[in-house]
C-alpha cells in the first residue's frame, strides 16, 4: 500500500496567519483528497485535488480560505489562510490507490493545527 | 443524501471482552461500507470493507462486520479485545463509482480497561 507523508505533523499558529500543509505520496495517484477533522467531529471533505486542474471544493469551503496546489502526481499542498481559532483541527490528506478497490482511501497521519 | 450514524460516542470494555460498535447508514442504493480505525496521533487505517457478496466480512486485527440491508446497519465486532485496540473507530459509506465521496460517521472512541 502507499505511504503518505504529511508535514507538519502539528503546529501552533497565531490568529490571522496562514499555514501550508504538505502531502507527499510514494506512488503516483490521480486524485488526492483533503479532509478536516474538527475536535469531537467526523471527517469532512474539503476538496479534491487533481493534477493539472483546479481543485474541486465541497460546499462550505472556498479557494480563498483553503488554496490547494497539485503540481504533480505525488504531491499536494493545502494552505489554511487567515486562520482563526475555529480552524483548529486535524487536516488529513488521503488518496485512492489503484487496484485497492473503488473508494478505498489511504490516509496520512494528519496535521494537527492549533490556532491561538 | 447519504449519511452515517454511529450512536455510541464512547465505549469502554474490559480487555478480553467482546465488542460491538454500531453503524447505521442512509444511502439510496447498495452502498460500499467501510470501517476505519484511528489510533492516537495516527491517520486512519482501513479495517475492512463491504462491496458485495458475503454479508459477513473479515478484516485486519481480528475484526469483522456484518452488513444487514434490512436494518441499514454495518456493525463492527471483535470477539476478544486487546489493549492495543483502544482507538477511534469510524464507519463510512460511499458509492460504487470512484468519483463519489465517502461520508464518515462521527466516530466511536473505544477505551479498554484491564
mmCIF file with all atom_site columns, C-alpha atoms in Angstrom:
data_model
loop_
_atom_site.group_PDB
_atom_site.id
_atom_site.type_symbol
_atom_site.label_atom_id
_atom_site.label_alt_id
_atom_site.label_comp_id
_atom_site.label_asym_id
_atom_site.label_entity_id
_atom_site.label_seq_id
_atom_site.pdbx_PDB_ins_code
_atom_site.Cartn_x
_atom_site.Cartn_y
_atom_site.Cartn_z
_atom_site.occupancy
_atom_site.B_iso_or_equiv
_atom_site.pdbx_formal_charge
_atom_site.auth_seq_id
_atom_site.auth_comp_id
_atom_site.auth_asym_id
_atom_site.auth_atom_id
_atom_site.pdbx_PDB_model_num
ATOM 1   C CA . UNK A 1 1   ? 0.000   0.000   0.000   1.00 0.00 ? 1   UNK A CA 1
ATOM 2   C CA . UNK A 1 2   ? 1.002   3.624   -0.408  1.00 0.00 ? 2   UNK A CA 1
ATOM 3   C CA . UNK A 1 3   ? 2.876   5.642   2.160   1.00 0.00 ? 3   UNK A CA 1
ATOM 4   C CA . UNK A 1 4   ? 1.637   9.179   2.691   1.00 0.00 ? 4   UNK A CA 1
ATOM 5   C CA . UNK A 1 5   ? 3.803   11.725  4.473   1.00 0.00 ? 5   UNK A CA 1
ATOM 6   C CA . UNK A 1 6   ? 2.328   14.911  5.850   1.00 0.00 ? 6   UNK A CA 1
ATOM 7   C CA . UNK A 1 7   ? 4.175   17.914  7.167   1.00 0.00 ? 7   UNK A CA 1
ATOM 8   C CA . UNK A 1 8   ? 3.940   19.467  9.657   1.00 0.00 ? 8   UNK A CA 1
ATOM 9   C CA . UNK A 1 9   ? 2.539   16.843  11.992  1.00 0.00 ? 9   UNK A CA 1
ATOM 10  C CA . UNK A 1 10  ? 1.430   19.579  14.333  1.00 0.00 ? 10  UNK A CA 1
ATOM 11  C CA . UNK A 1 11  ? 1.748   23.318  14.728  1.00 0.00 ? 11  UNK A CA 1
ATOM 12  C CA . UNK A 1 12  ? 0.560   26.148  16.894  1.00 0.00 ? 12  UNK A CA 1
ATOM 13  C CA . UNK A 1 13  ? -0.342  29.250  14.924  1.00 0.00 ? 13  UNK A CA 1
ATOM 14  C CA . UNK A 1 14  ? -1.369  32.793  15.644  1.00 0.00 ? 14  UNK A CA 1
ATOM 15  C CA . UNK A 1 15  ? -4.682  34.199  14.569  1.00 0.00 ? 15  UNK A CA 1
ATOM 16  C CA . UNK A 1 16  ? -4.541  35.870  11.159  1.00 0.00 ? 16  UNK A CA 1
ATOM 17  C CA . UNK A 1 17  ? -1.571  33.914  9.856   1.00 0.00 ? 17  UNK A CA 1
ATOM 18  C CA . UNK A 1 18  ? -1.528  31.225  7.171   1.00 0.00 ? 18  UNK A CA 1
ATOM 19  C CA . UNK A 1 19  ? -0.034  27.762  7.190   1.00 0.00 ? 19  UNK A CA 1
ATOM 20  C CA . UNK A 1 20  ? 0.730   25.391  4.351   1.00 0.00 ? 20  UNK A CA 1
ATOM 21  C CA . UNK A 1 21  ? 0.460   21.646  4.843   1.00 0.00 ? 21  UNK A CA 1
ATOM 22  C CA . UNK A 1 22  ? 2.361   19.332  2.552   1.00 0.00 ? 22  UNK A CA 1
ATOM 23  C CA . UNK A 1 23  ? 1.323   15.859  1.436   1.00 0.00 ? 23  UNK A CA 1
ATOM 24  C CA . UNK A 1 24  ? 3.759   13.532  -0.303  1.00 0.00 ? 24  UNK A CA 1
ATOM 25  C CA . UNK A 1 25  ? 2.789   10.108  -1.669  1.00 0.00 ? 25  UNK A CA 1
ATOM 26  C CA . UNK A 1 26  ? 5.288   7.443   -2.598  1.00 0.00 ? 26  UNK A CA 1
ATOM 27  C CA . UNK A 1 27  ? 3.384   6.475   -5.757  1.00 0.00 ? 27  UNK A CA 1
ATOM 28  C CA . UNK A 1 28  ? 1.590   8.340   -8.496  1.00 0.00 ? 28  UNK A CA 1
ATOM 29  C CA . UNK A 1 29  ? -2.107  8.919   -7.882  1.00 0.00 ? 29  UNK A CA 1
ATOM 30  C CA . UNK A 1 30  ? -4.732  10.719  -9.870  1.00 0.00 ? 30  UNK A CA 1
ATOM 31  C CA . UNK A 1 31  ? -6.825  12.164  -7.077  1.00 0.00 ? 31  UNK A CA 1
ATOM 32  C CA . UNK A 1 32  ? -5.777  13.486  -3.704  1.00 0.00 ? 32  UNK A CA 1
ATOM 33  C CA . UNK A 1 33  ? -8.276  14.463  -1.043  1.00 0.00 ? 33  UNK A CA 1
ATOM 34  C CA . UNK A 1 34  ? -8.044  16.910  1.823   1.00 0.00 ? 34  UNK A CA 1
ATOM 35  C CA . UNK A 1 35  ? -10.184 16.324  4.896   1.00 0.00 ? 35  UNK A CA 1
ATOM 36  C CA . UNK A 1 36  ? -10.747 18.298  8.074   1.00 0.00 ? 36  UNK A CA 1
ATOM 37  C CA . UNK A 1 37  ? -11.415 16.641  11.415  1.00 0.00 ? 37  UNK A CA 1
ATOM 38  C CA . UNK A 1 38  ? -12.603 19.147  13.959  1.00 0.00 ? 38  UNK A CA 1
ATOM 39  C CA . UNK A 1 39  ? -12.407 18.229  17.645  1.00 0.00 ? 39  UNK A CA 1
ATOM 40  C CA . UNK A 1 40  ? -15.024 15.643  18.505  1.00 0.00 ? 40  UNK A CA 1
ATOM 41  C CA . UNK A 1 41  ? -16.412 15.593  14.994  1.00 0.00 ? 41  UNK A CA 1
ATOM 42  C CA . UNK A 1 42  ? -16.230 13.449  11.923  1.00 0.00 ? 42  UNK A CA 1
ATOM 43  C CA . UNK A 1 43  ? -14.101 13.870  8.850   1.00 0.00 ? 43  UNK A CA 1
ATOM 44  C CA . UNK A 1 44  ? -15.321 16.441  6.395   1.00 0.00 ? 44  UNK A CA 1
ATOM 45  C CA . UNK A 1 45  ? -14.064 16.573  2.833   1.00 0.00 ? 45  UNK A CA 1
ATOM 46  C CA . UNK A 1 46  ? -12.614 19.972  1.998   1.00 0.00 ? 46  UNK A CA 1
ATOM 47  C CA . UNK A 1 47  ? -11.630 19.440  -1.619  1.00 0.00 ? 47  UNK A CA 1
ATOM 48  C CA . UNK A 1 48  ? -10.381 17.044  -4.245  1.00 0.00 ? 48  UNK A CA 1
ATOM 49  C CA . UNK A 1 49  ? -7.115  17.867  -5.957  1.00 0.00 ? 49  UNK A CA 1
ATOM 50  C CA . UNK A 1 50  ? -6.376  16.609  -9.440  1.00 0.00 ? 50  UNK A CA 1
ATOM 51  C CA . UNK A 1 51  ? -3.052  17.162  -11.107 1.00 0.00 ? 51  UNK A CA 1
ATOM 52  C CA . UNK A 1 52  ? -3.177  19.790  -13.800 1.00 0.00 ? 52  UNK A CA 1
ATOM 53  C CA . UNK A 1 53  ? -6.529  21.267  -12.895 1.00 0.00 ? 53  UNK A CA 1
ATOM 54  C CA . UNK A 1 54  ? -8.068  23.379  -10.192 1.00 0.00 ? 54  UNK A CA 1
ATOM 55  C CA . UNK A 1 55  ? -9.214  21.678  -7.052  1.00 0.00 ? 55  UNK A CA 1
ATOM 56  C CA . UNK A 1 56  ? -12.886 20.905  -6.586  1.00 0.00 ? 56  UNK A CA 1
ATOM 57  C CA . UNK A 1 57  ? -14.210 22.300  -3.316  1.00 0.00 ? 57  UNK A CA 1
ATOM 58  C CA . UNK A 1 58  ? -17.069 20.957  -1.252  1.00 0.00 ? 58  UNK A CA 1
ATOM 59  C CA . UNK A 1 59  ? -19.936 23.073  -0.077  1.00 0.00 ? 59  UNK A CA 1
ATOM 60  C CA . UNK A 1 60  ? -18.820 25.401  2.684   1.00 0.00 ? 60  UNK A CA 1
ATOM 61  C CA . UNK A 1 61  ? -15.176 25.524  1.620   1.00 0.00 ? 61  UNK A CA 1
ATOM 62  C CA . UNK A 1 62  ? -13.702 28.157  -0.674  1.00 0.00 ? 62  UNK A CA 1
ATOM 63  C CA . UNK A 1 63  ? -10.458 28.522  -2.530  1.00 0.00 ? 63  UNK A CA 1
ATOM 64  C CA . UNK A 1 64  ? -9.560  31.839  -0.893  1.00 0.00 ? 64  UNK A CA 1
ATOM 65  C CA . UNK A 1 65  ? -9.595  30.210  2.521   1.00 0.00 ? 65  UNK A CA 1
ATOM 66  C CA . UNK A 1 66  ? -8.114  26.836  1.543   1.00 0.00 ? 66  UNK A CA 1
ATOM 67  C CA . UNK A 1 67  ? -5.967  27.214  -1.568  1.00 0.00 ? 67  UNK A CA 1
ATOM 68  C CA . UNK A 1 68  ? -4.632  23.918  -2.860  1.00 0.00 ? 68  UNK A CA 1
ATOM 69  C CA . UNK A 1 69  ? -1.780  23.133  -5.170  1.00 0.00 ? 69  UNK A CA 1
ATOM 70  C CA . UNK A 1 70  ? -1.199  19.881  -7.075  1.00 0.00 ? 70  UNK A CA 1
ATOM 71  C CA . UNK A 1 71  ? 1.969   20.314  -9.112  1.00 0.00 ? 71  UNK A CA 1
ATOM 72  C CA . UNK A 1 72  ? 2.479   16.615  -9.882  1.00 0.00 ? 72  UNK A CA 1
ATOM 73  C CA . UNK A 1 73  ? 1.046   13.145  -9.307  1.00 0.00 ? 73  UNK A CA 1
ATOM 74  C CA . UNK A 1 74  ? 2.756   12.589  -5.951  1.00 0.00 ? 74  UNK A CA 1
ATOM 75  C CA . UNK A 1 75  ? 2.459   15.908  -4.137  1.00 0.00 ? 75  UNK A CA 1
ATOM 76  C CA . UNK A 1 76  ? -0.123  18.409  -2.947  1.00 0.00 ? 76  UNK A CA 1
ATOM 77  C CA . UNK A 1 77  ? -0.346  21.291  -0.522  1.00 0.00 ? 77  UNK A CA 1
ATOM 78  C CA . UNK A 1 78  ? -3.243  22.751  1.418   1.00 0.00 ? 78  UNK A CA 1
ATOM 79  C CA . UNK A 1 79  ? -2.978  26.257  2.823   1.00 0.00 ? 79  UNK A CA 1
ATOM 80  C CA . UNK A 1 80  ? -5.189  27.400  5.661   1.00 0.00 ? 80  UNK A CA 1
ATOM 81  C CA . UNK A 1 81  ? -5.380  31.156  5.220   1.00 0.00 ? 81  UNK A CA 1
ATOM 82  C CA . UNK A 1 82  ? -6.073  33.936  7.701   1.00 0.00 ? 82  UNK A CA 1
ATOM 83  C CA . UNK A 1 83  ? -6.549  31.425  10.480  1.00 0.00 ? 83  UNK A CA 1
ATOM 84  C CA . UNK A 1 84  ? -8.940  31.799  13.381  1.00 0.00 ? 84  UNK A CA 1
ATOM 85  C CA . UNK A 1 85  ? -9.390  29.544  16.418  1.00 0.00 ? 85  UNK A CA 1
ATOM 86  C CA . UNK A 1 86  ? -12.253 27.836  14.558  1.00 0.00 ? 86  UNK A CA 1
ATOM 87  C CA . UNK A 1 87  ? -9.659  26.442  12.134  1.00 0.00 ? 87  UNK A CA 1
ATOM 88  C CA . UNK A 1 88  ? -8.087  24.395  14.907  1.00 0.00 ? 88  UNK A CA 1
ATOM 89  C CA . UNK A 1 89  ? -8.429  20.888  13.531  1.00 0.00 ? 89  UNK A CA 1
ATOM 90  C CA . UNK A 1 90  ? -6.623  17.891  12.204  1.00 0.00 ? 90  UNK A CA 1
ATOM 91  C CA . UNK A 1 91  ? -6.139  18.150  8.457   1.00 0.00 ? 91  UNK A CA 1
ATOM 92  C CA . UNK A 1 92  ? -5.757  14.860  6.643   1.00 0.00 ? 92  UNK A CA 1
ATOM 93  C CA . UNK A 1 93  ? -4.516  14.065  3.187   1.00 0.00 ? 93  UNK A CA 1
ATOM 94  C CA . UNK A 1 94  ? -5.786  10.912  1.526   1.00 0.00 ? 94  UNK A CA 1
ATOM 95  C CA . UNK A 1 95  ? -5.526  9.130   -1.793  1.00 0.00 ? 95  UNK A CA 1
ATOM 96  C CA . UNK A 1 96  ? -7.074  6.271   -3.669  1.00 0.00 ? 96  UNK A CA 1
ATOM 97  C CA . UNK A 1 97  ? -4.511  3.664   -4.534  1.00 0.00 ? 97  UNK A CA 1
ATOM 98  C CA . UNK A 1 98  ? -5.112  1.976   -7.896  1.00 0.00 ? 98  UNK A CA 1
ATOM 99  C CA . UNK A 1 99  ? -6.019  -1.674  -7.533  1.00 0.00 ? 99  UNK A CA 1
ATOM 100 C CA . UNK A 1 100 ? -7.258  -1.452  -3.946  1.00 0.00 ? 100 UNK A CA 1
ATOM 101 C CA . UNK A 1 101 ? -10.889 -1.091  -4.944  1.00 0.00 ? 101 UNK A CA 1
ATOM 102 C CA . UNK A 1 102 ? -13.216 1.768   -5.638  1.00 0.00 ? 102 UNK A CA 1
ATOM 103 C CA . UNK A 1 103 ? -13.415 4.347   -2.907  1.00 0.00 ? 103 UNK A CA 1
ATOM 104 C CA . UNK A 1 104 ? -10.800 2.735   -0.675  1.00 0.00 ? 104 UNK A CA 1
ATOM 105 C CA . UNK A 1 105 ? -8.849  5.619   0.828   1.00 0.00 ? 105 UNK A CA 1
ATOM 106 C CA . UNK A 1 106 ? -5.393  5.630   2.350   1.00 0.00 ? 106 UNK A CA 1
ATOM 107 C CA . UNK A 1 107 ? -4.713  8.429   4.815   1.00 0.00 ? 107 UNK A CA 1
ATOM 108 C CA . UNK A 1 108 ? -1.727  10.332  6.012   1.00 0.00 ? 108 UNK A CA 1
ATOM 109 C CA . UNK A 1 109 ? -1.132  10.723  9.737   1.00 0.00 ? 109 UNK A CA 1
ATOM 110 C CA . UNK A 1 110 ? -2.654  14.180  9.704   1.00 0.00 ? 110 UNK A CA 1
ATOM 111 C CA . UNK A 1 111 ? -1.544  17.679  10.631  1.00 0.00 ? 111 UNK A CA 1
ATOM 112 C CA . UNK A 1 112 ? -2.892  18.926  13.942  1.00 0.00 ? 112 UNK A CA 1
ATOM 113 C CA . UNK A 1 113 ? -3.267  22.703  13.918  1.00 0.00 ? 113 UNK A CA 1
ATOM 114 C CA . UNK A 1 114 ? -3.990  24.793  16.969  1.00 0.00 ? 114 UNK A CA 1
ATOM 115 C CA . UNK A 1 115 ? -4.827  28.443  16.369  1.00 0.00 ? 115 UNK A CA 1
ATOM 116 C CA . UNK A 1 116 ? -4.467  30.821  19.286  1.00 0.00 ? 116 UNK A CA 1
ATOM 117 C CA . UNK B 2 1   ? -28.111 12.497  0.694   1.00 0.00 ? 1   UNK B CA 1
ATOM 118 C CA . UNK B 2 2   ? -26.009 9.774   2.205   1.00 0.00 ? 2   UNK B CA 1
ATOM 119 C CA . UNK B 2 3   ? -25.319 9.748   5.924   1.00 0.00 ? 3   UNK B CA 1
ATOM 120 C CA . UNK B 2 4   ? -23.784 7.607   8.634   1.00 0.00 ? 4   UNK B CA 1
ATOM 121 C CA . UNK B 2 5   ? -24.811 7.394   12.277  1.00 0.00 ? 5   UNK B CA 1
ATOM 122 C CA . UNK B 2 6   ? -22.609 5.971   14.981  1.00 0.00 ? 6   UNK B CA 1
ATOM 123 C CA . UNK B 2 7   ? -24.837 6.190   18.051  1.00 0.00 ? 7   UNK B CA 1
ATOM 124 C CA . UNK B 2 8   ? -22.142 5.432   20.607  1.00 0.00 ? 8   UNK B CA 1
ATOM 125 C CA . UNK B 2 9   ? -19.711 8.280   21.185  1.00 0.00 ? 9   UNK B CA 1
ATOM 126 C CA . UNK B 2 10  ? -17.625 6.398   23.725  1.00 0.00 ? 10  UNK B CA 1
ATOM 127 C CA . UNK B 2 11  ? -17.497 2.729   24.723  1.00 0.00 ? 11  UNK B CA 1
ATOM 128 C CA . UNK B 2 12  ? -15.465 1.152   27.499  1.00 0.00 ? 12  UNK B CA 1
ATOM 129 C CA . UNK B 2 13  ? -14.827 -2.580  27.577  1.00 0.00 ? 13  UNK B CA 1
ATOM 130 C CA . UNK B 2 14  ? -12.591 -4.844  29.575  1.00 0.00 ? 14  UNK B CA 1
ATOM 131 C CA . UNK B 2 15  ? -9.637  -6.474  27.934  1.00 0.00 ? 15  UNK B CA 1
ATOM 132 C CA . UNK B 2 16  ? -10.662 -9.881  26.654  1.00 0.00 ? 16  UNK B CA 1
ATOM 133 C CA . UNK B 2 17  ? -14.326 -8.978  26.428  1.00 0.00 ? 17  UNK B CA 1
ATOM 134 C CA . UNK B 2 18  ? -16.284 -8.951  23.198  1.00 0.00 ? 18  UNK B CA 1
ATOM 135 C CA . UNK B 2 19  ? -17.006 -5.744  21.319  1.00 0.00 ? 19  UNK B CA 1
ATOM 136 C CA . UNK B 2 20  ? -19.690 -4.461  19.016  1.00 0.00 ? 20  UNK B CA 1
ATOM 137 C CA . UNK B 2 21  ? -19.651 -0.962  17.541  1.00 0.00 ? 21  UNK B CA 1
ATOM 138 C CA . UNK B 2 22  ? -22.826 0.166   15.855  1.00 0.00 ? 22  UNK B CA 1
ATOM 139 C CA . UNK B 2 23  ? -23.157 1.859   12.498  1.00 0.00 ? 23  UNK B CA 1
ATOM 140 C CA . UNK B 2 24  ? -26.309 2.785   10.614  1.00 0.00 ? 24  UNK B CA 1
ATOM 141 C CA . UNK B 2 25  ? -26.267 4.322   7.195   1.00 0.00 ? 25  UNK B CA 1
ATOM 142 C CA . UNK B 2 26  ? -28.549 6.022   4.738   1.00 0.00 ? 26  UNK B CA 1
ATOM 143 C CA . UNK B 2 27  ? -27.877 5.556   1.053   1.00 0.00 ? 27  UNK B CA 1
ATOM 144 C CA . UNK B 2 28  ? -30.091 5.416   -1.999  1.00 0.00 ? 28  UNK B CA 1
ATOM 145 C CA . UNK B 2 29  ? -28.700 2.199   -3.420  1.00 0.00 ? 29  UNK B CA 1
ATOM 146 C CA . UNK B 2 30  ? -26.452 -0.642  -2.355  1.00 0.00 ? 30  UNK B CA 1
ATOM 147 C CA . UNK B 2 31  ? -23.540 1.093   -0.717  1.00 0.00 ? 31  UNK B CA 1
ATOM 148 C CA . UNK B 2 32  ? -19.899 0.481   -0.246  1.00 0.00 ? 32  UNK B CA 1
ATOM 149 C CA . UNK B 2 33  ? -19.262 0.353   3.508   1.00 0.00 ? 33  UNK B CA 1
ATOM 150 C CA . UNK B 2 34  ? -16.054 0.793   5.434   1.00 0.00 ? 34  UNK B CA 1
ATOM 151 C CA . UNK B 2 35  ? -14.654 0.754   8.926   1.00 0.00 ? 35  UNK B CA 1
ATOM 152 C CA . UNK B 2 36  ? -11.528 2.762   9.673   1.00 0.00 ? 36  UNK B CA 1
ATOM 153 C CA . UNK B 2 37  ? -9.527  2.962   12.874  1.00 0.00 ? 37  UNK B CA 1
ATOM 154 C CA . UNK B 2 38  ? -7.557  5.975   14.084  1.00 0.00 ? 38  UNK B CA 1
ATOM 155 C CA . UNK B 2 39  ? -5.011  5.415   16.809  1.00 0.00 ? 39  UNK B CA 1
ATOM 156 C CA . UNK B 2 40  ? -3.776  8.440   18.765  1.00 0.00 ? 40  UNK B CA 1
ATOM 157 C CA . UNK B 2 41  ? -1.560  10.610  16.604  1.00 0.00 ? 41  UNK B CA 1
ATOM 158 C CA . UNK B 2 42  ? -2.102  8.427   13.571  1.00 0.00 ? 42  UNK B CA 1
ATOM 159 C CA . UNK B 2 43  ? -4.024  8.666   10.334  1.00 0.00 ? 43  UNK B CA 1
ATOM 160 C CA . UNK B 2 44  ? -6.954  6.444   9.534   1.00 0.00 ? 44  UNK B CA 1
ATOM 161 C CA . UNK B 2 45  ? -6.307  2.805   8.739   1.00 0.00 ? 45  UNK B CA 1
ATOM 162 C CA . UNK B 2 46  ? -8.779  0.668   6.834   1.00 0.00 ? 46  UNK B CA 1
ATOM 163 C CA . UNK B 2 47  ? -10.042 -2.222  8.965   1.00 0.00 ? 47  UNK B CA 1
ATOM 164 C CA . UNK B 2 48  ? -12.432 -3.781  6.478   1.00 0.00 ? 48  UNK B CA 1
ATOM 165 C CA . UNK B 2 49  ? -14.818 -3.045  3.659   1.00 0.00 ? 49  UNK B CA 1
ATOM 166 C CA . UNK B 2 50  ? -18.011 -4.400  2.159   1.00 0.00 ? 50  UNK B CA 1
ATOM 167 C CA . UNK B 2 51  ? -18.601 -4.166  -1.554  1.00 0.00 ? 51  UNK B CA 1
ATOM 168 C CA . UNK B 2 52  ? -20.834 -7.145  -2.380  1.00 0.00 ? 52  UNK B CA 1
ATOM 169 C CA . UNK B 2 53  ? -21.299 -10.845 -1.763  1.00 0.00 ? 53  UNK B CA 1
ATOM 170 C CA . UNK B 2 54  ? -20.989 -12.395 1.669   1.00 0.00 ? 54  UNK B CA 1
ATOM 171 C CA . UNK B 2 55  ? -22.526 -10.015 4.157   1.00 0.00 ? 55  UNK B CA 1
ATOM 172 C CA . UNK B 2 56  ? -20.068 -11.001 6.885   1.00 0.00 ? 56  UNK B CA 1
ATOM 173 C CA . UNK B 2 57  ? -16.687 -9.530  6.085   1.00 0.00 ? 57  UNK B CA 1
ATOM 174 C CA . UNK B 2 58  ? -13.409 -10.161 7.798   1.00 0.00 ? 58  UNK B CA 1
ATOM 175 C CA . UNK B 2 59  ? -10.830 -7.504  8.358   1.00 0.00 ? 59  UNK B CA 1
ATOM 176 C CA . UNK B 2 60  ? -7.470  -6.969  9.913   1.00 0.00 ? 60  UNK B CA 1
ATOM 177 C CA . UNK B 2 61  ? -6.652  -7.316  13.607  1.00 0.00 ? 61  UNK B CA 1
ATOM 178 C CA . UNK B 2 62  ? -9.394  -9.903  14.135  1.00 0.00 ? 62  UNK B CA 1
ATOM 179 C CA . UNK B 2 63  ? -12.301 -7.567  13.363  1.00 0.00 ? 63  UNK B CA 1
ATOM 180 C CA . UNK B 2 64  ? -15.378 -8.489  11.394  1.00 0.00 ? 64  UNK B CA 1
ATOM 181 C CA . UNK B 2 65  ? -18.508 -6.633  10.330  1.00 0.00 ? 65  UNK B CA 1
ATOM 182 C CA . UNK B 2 66  ? -21.915 -7.705  9.137   1.00 0.00 ? 66  UNK B CA 1
ATOM 183 C CA . UNK B 2 67  ? -23.947 -5.887  6.504   1.00 0.00 ? 67  UNK B CA 1
ATOM 184 C CA . UNK B 2 68  ? -27.661 -6.036  7.209   1.00 0.00 ? 68  UNK B CA 1
ATOM 185 C CA . UNK B 2 69  ? -29.586 -4.413  4.422   1.00 0.00 ? 69  UNK B CA 1
ATOM 186 C CA . UNK B 2 70  ? -32.942 -4.667  6.206   1.00 0.00 ? 70  UNK B CA 1
ATOM 187 C CA . UNK B 2 71  ? -31.577 -2.714  9.157   1.00 0.00 ? 71  UNK B CA 1
ATOM 188 C CA . UNK B 2 72  ? -29.269 -0.403  7.166   1.00 0.00 ? 72  UNK B CA 1
ATOM 189 C CA . UNK B 2 73  ? -26.521 -1.420  9.525   1.00 0.00 ? 73  UNK B CA 1
ATOM 190 C CA . UNK B 2 74  ? -22.882 -2.386  9.335   1.00 0.00 ? 74  UNK B CA 1
ATOM 191 C CA . UNK B 2 75  ? -21.822 -3.196  12.881  1.00 0.00 ? 75  UNK B CA 1
ATOM 192 C CA . UNK B 2 76  ? -18.219 -3.940  13.752  1.00 0.00 ? 76  UNK B CA 1
ATOM 193 C CA . UNK B 2 77  ? -17.398 -6.823  16.076  1.00 0.00 ? 77  UNK B CA 1
ATOM 194 C CA . UNK B 2 78  ? -14.450 -8.444  17.748  1.00 0.00 ? 78  UNK B CA 1
ATOM 195 C CA . UNK B 2 79  ? -14.738 -11.496 19.997  1.00 0.00 ? 79  UNK B CA 1
ATOM 196 C CA . UNK B 2 80  ? -11.932 -10.530 22.373  1.00 0.00 ? 80  UNK B CA 1
ATOM 197 C CA . UNK B 2 81  ? -10.414 -7.066  22.549  1.00 0.00 ? 81  UNK B CA 1
ATOM 198 C CA . UNK B 2 82  ? -6.803  -6.275  23.302  1.00 0.00 ? 82  UNK B CA 1
ATOM 199 C CA . UNK B 2 83  ? -5.438  -3.166  24.996  1.00 0.00 ? 83  UNK B CA 1
ATOM 200 C CA . UNK B 2 84  ? -3.986  -2.120  21.641  1.00 0.00 ? 84  UNK B CA 1
ATOM 201 C CA . UNK B 2 85  ? -7.500  -1.834  20.200  1.00 0.00 ? 85  UNK B CA 1
ATOM 202 C CA . UNK B 2 86  ? -8.055  1.392   22.117  1.00 0.00 ? 86  UNK B CA 1
ATOM 203 C CA . UNK B 2 87  ? -8.646  3.957   19.376  1.00 0.00 ? 87  UNK B CA 1
ATOM 204 C CA . UNK B 2 88  ? -11.286 5.913   17.497  1.00 0.00 ? 88  UNK B CA 1
ATOM 205 C CA . UNK B 2 89  ? -13.393 3.936   15.029  1.00 0.00 ? 89  UNK B CA 1
ATOM 206 C CA . UNK B 2 90  ? -15.116 5.463   12.043  1.00 0.00 ? 90  UNK B CA 1
ATOM 207 C CA . UNK B 2 91  ? -17.772 3.936   9.837   1.00 0.00 ? 91  UNK B CA 1
ATOM 208 C CA . UNK B 2 92  ? -18.081 5.311   6.303   1.00 0.00 ? 92  UNK B CA 1
ATOM 209 C CA . UNK B 2 93  ? -20.416 4.885   3.355   1.00 0.00 ? 93  UNK B CA 1
ATOM 210 C CA . UNK B 2 94  ? -19.671 5.546   -0.276  1.00 0.00 ? 94  UNK B CA 1
ATOM 211 C CA . UNK B 2 95  ? -20.940 4.910   -3.714  1.00 0.00 ? 95  UNK B CA 1
ATOM 212 C CA . UNK B 2 96  ? -19.984 2.336   -6.263  1.00 0.00 ? 96  UNK B CA 1
ATOM 213 C CA . UNK B 2 97  ? -18.360 4.851   -8.516  1.00 0.00 ? 97  UNK B CA 1
ATOM 214 C CA . UNK B 2 98  ? -14.851 6.017   -7.956  1.00 0.00 ? 98  UNK B CA 1
ATOM 215 C CA . UNK B 2 99  ? -15.725 9.683   -8.086  1.00 0.00 ? 99  UNK B CA 1
ATOM 216 C CA . UNK B 2 100 ? -18.249 9.518   -5.289  1.00 0.00 ? 100 UNK B CA 1
ATOM 217 C CA . UNK B 2 101 ? -17.033 10.820  -1.990  1.00 0.00 ? 101 UNK B CA 1
ATOM 218 C CA . UNK B 2 102 ? -17.099 8.937   1.275   1.00 0.00 ? 102 UNK B CA 1
ATOM 219 C CA . UNK B 2 103 ? -19.286 10.092  4.135   1.00 0.00 ? 103 UNK B CA 1
ATOM 220 C CA . UNK B 2 104 ? -17.963 9.351   7.597   1.00 0.00 ? 104 UNK B CA 1
ATOM 221 C CA . UNK B 2 105 ? -19.737 8.880   10.884  1.00 0.00 ? 105 UNK B CA 1
ATOM 222 C CA . UNK B 2 106 ? -18.772 10.899  13.928  1.00 0.00 ? 106 UNK B CA 1
ATOM 223 C CA . UNK B 2 107 ? -16.722 8.062   15.349  1.00 0.00 ? 107 UNK B CA 1
ATOM 224 C CA . UNK B 2 108 ? -16.763 5.890   18.452  1.00 0.00 ? 108 UNK B CA 1
ATOM 225 C CA . UNK B 2 109 ? -13.959 6.166   20.938  1.00 0.00 ? 109 UNK B CA 1
ATOM 226 C CA . UNK B 2 110 ? -13.023 2.802   22.425  1.00 0.00 ? 110 UNK B CA 1
ATOM 227 C CA . UNK B 2 111 ? -11.388 2.593   25.835  1.00 0.00 ? 111 UNK B CA 1
ATOM 228 C CA . UNK B 2 112 ? -10.008 -0.705  27.110  1.00 0.00 ? 112 UNK B CA 1
ATOM 229 C CA . UNK B 2 113 ? -9.715  -1.319  30.836  1.00 0.00 ? 113 UNK B CA 1
ATOM 230 C CA . UNK B 2 114 ? -7.519  -4.032  32.341  1.00 0.00 ? 114 UNK B CA 1
#
